[in-house]
Coordinates of C-alpha atoms in Angstrom, one line a residue:
M1 CA -3.9 1.7 -14.9
T2 CA -2.3 4.9 -14.3
Q3 CA -0.1 5.7 -11.3
T4 CA -2.8 8.1 -10.1
E5 CA -5.3 5.5 -10.3
I6 CA -3.2 3.1 -8.3
F7 CA -2.4 5.8 -5.6
N8 CA -6.0 6.5 -5.2
K9 CA -6.9 2.9 -4.8
I10 CA -4.1 2.4 -2.2
A11 CA -5.1 5.6 -0.4
S12 CA -8.7 4.4 -0.1
I13 CA -7.3 0.9 1.3
L14 CA -5.3 2.7 3.7
A15 CA -8.1 5.0 4.8
D16 CA -10.4 2.1 5.4
H17 CA -7.8 -0.2 7.0
F18 CA -6.3 2.6 9.4
N19 CA -9.2 4.8 9.8
I20 CA -7.6 7.9 8.6
D21 CA -8.6 10.6 6.2
Q22 CA -7.9 9.6 2.6
D23 CA -6.6 13.3 1.9
K24 CA -3.7 12.6 4.5
V25 CA -2.2 9.9 2.3
T26 CA 0.9 11.0 0.4
M27 CA 3.5 9.1 -1.6
D28 CA 5.8 9.7 1.3
L29 CA 3.5 8.2 3.9
N30 CA 5.5 5.4 5.9
F31 CA 3.4 2.6 6.8
K32 CA 5.4 1.8 10.2
N33 CA 6.4 5.3 11.1
D34 CA 3.4 7.3 10.2
L35 CA 0.6 4.8 10.5
D36 CA 2.0 2.7 13.5
A37 CA 1.5 -0.3 11.5
D38 CA 2.4 -3.6 13.2
S39 CA 3.3 -6.7 11.3
I40 CA -0.3 -7.9 11.1
D41 CA -1.6 -4.7 10.1
F42 CA 0.9 -4.8 7.2
V43 CA 0.3 -8.3 6.2
E44 CA -3.5 -7.5 6.1
F45 CA -2.8 -4.3 4.1
V46 CA -0.7 -6.5 1.5
M47 CA -3.5 -8.9 1.4
D48 CA -6.0 -6.1 0.6
L49 CA -3.6 -4.9 -2.2
E50 CA -3.4 -8.5 -3.6
D51 CA -7.2 -8.6 -3.7
E52 CA -7.7 -5.2 -5.1
F53 CA -5.0 -5.4 -7.9
G54 CA -5.4 -9.2 -8.6
S55 CA -1.8 -10.3 -8.1
E56 CA 0.4 -11.9 -5.5
I57 CA 3.0 -9.9 -3.9
P58 CA 5.9 -12.3 -2.6
D59 CA 6.8 -11.9 1.0
D60 CA 10.4 -10.8 0.2
E61 CA 8.9 -8.1 -2.0
A62 CA 6.3 -6.9 0.4
E63 CA 9.1 -6.5 3.0
K64 CA 10.7 -3.8 0.9
L65 CA 7.5 -1.8 0.7
T66 CA 7.9 0.9 3.3
T67 CA 6.1 3.9 1.8
V68 CA 2.9 4.4 -0.3
G69 CA 5.2 5.4 -3.2
Q70 CA 7.0 2.3 -3.1
A71 CA 3.6 0.4 -3.1
V72 CA 2.5 2.5 -6.1
E73 CA 5.7 1.8 -8.1
Y74 CA 5.6 -1.9 -7.3
I75 CA 1.8 -2.3 -8.3
E76 CA 2.7 -0.1 -11.4
K77 CA 5.5 -2.5 -12.5
H78 CA 3.7 -5.7 -11.9
Q79 CA 0.1 -5.1 -13.3

């Protein structure tokens, strides 16, 4: 899966989960600062990522994911 395909899937998940326009999602979008994601929102988002990409993201790794770009890079490396 290409970086663009991963990004598009993540953007779709974020659009659904946070009720935002998918076109507003960028690689620099910060989950906490830009989306006001609390810890429950973030855990649910990580679970959606795990379901979508079929792999588990350990808690210590998930905590390091603060932007869409970091999530894309993580999925790309671990697919």
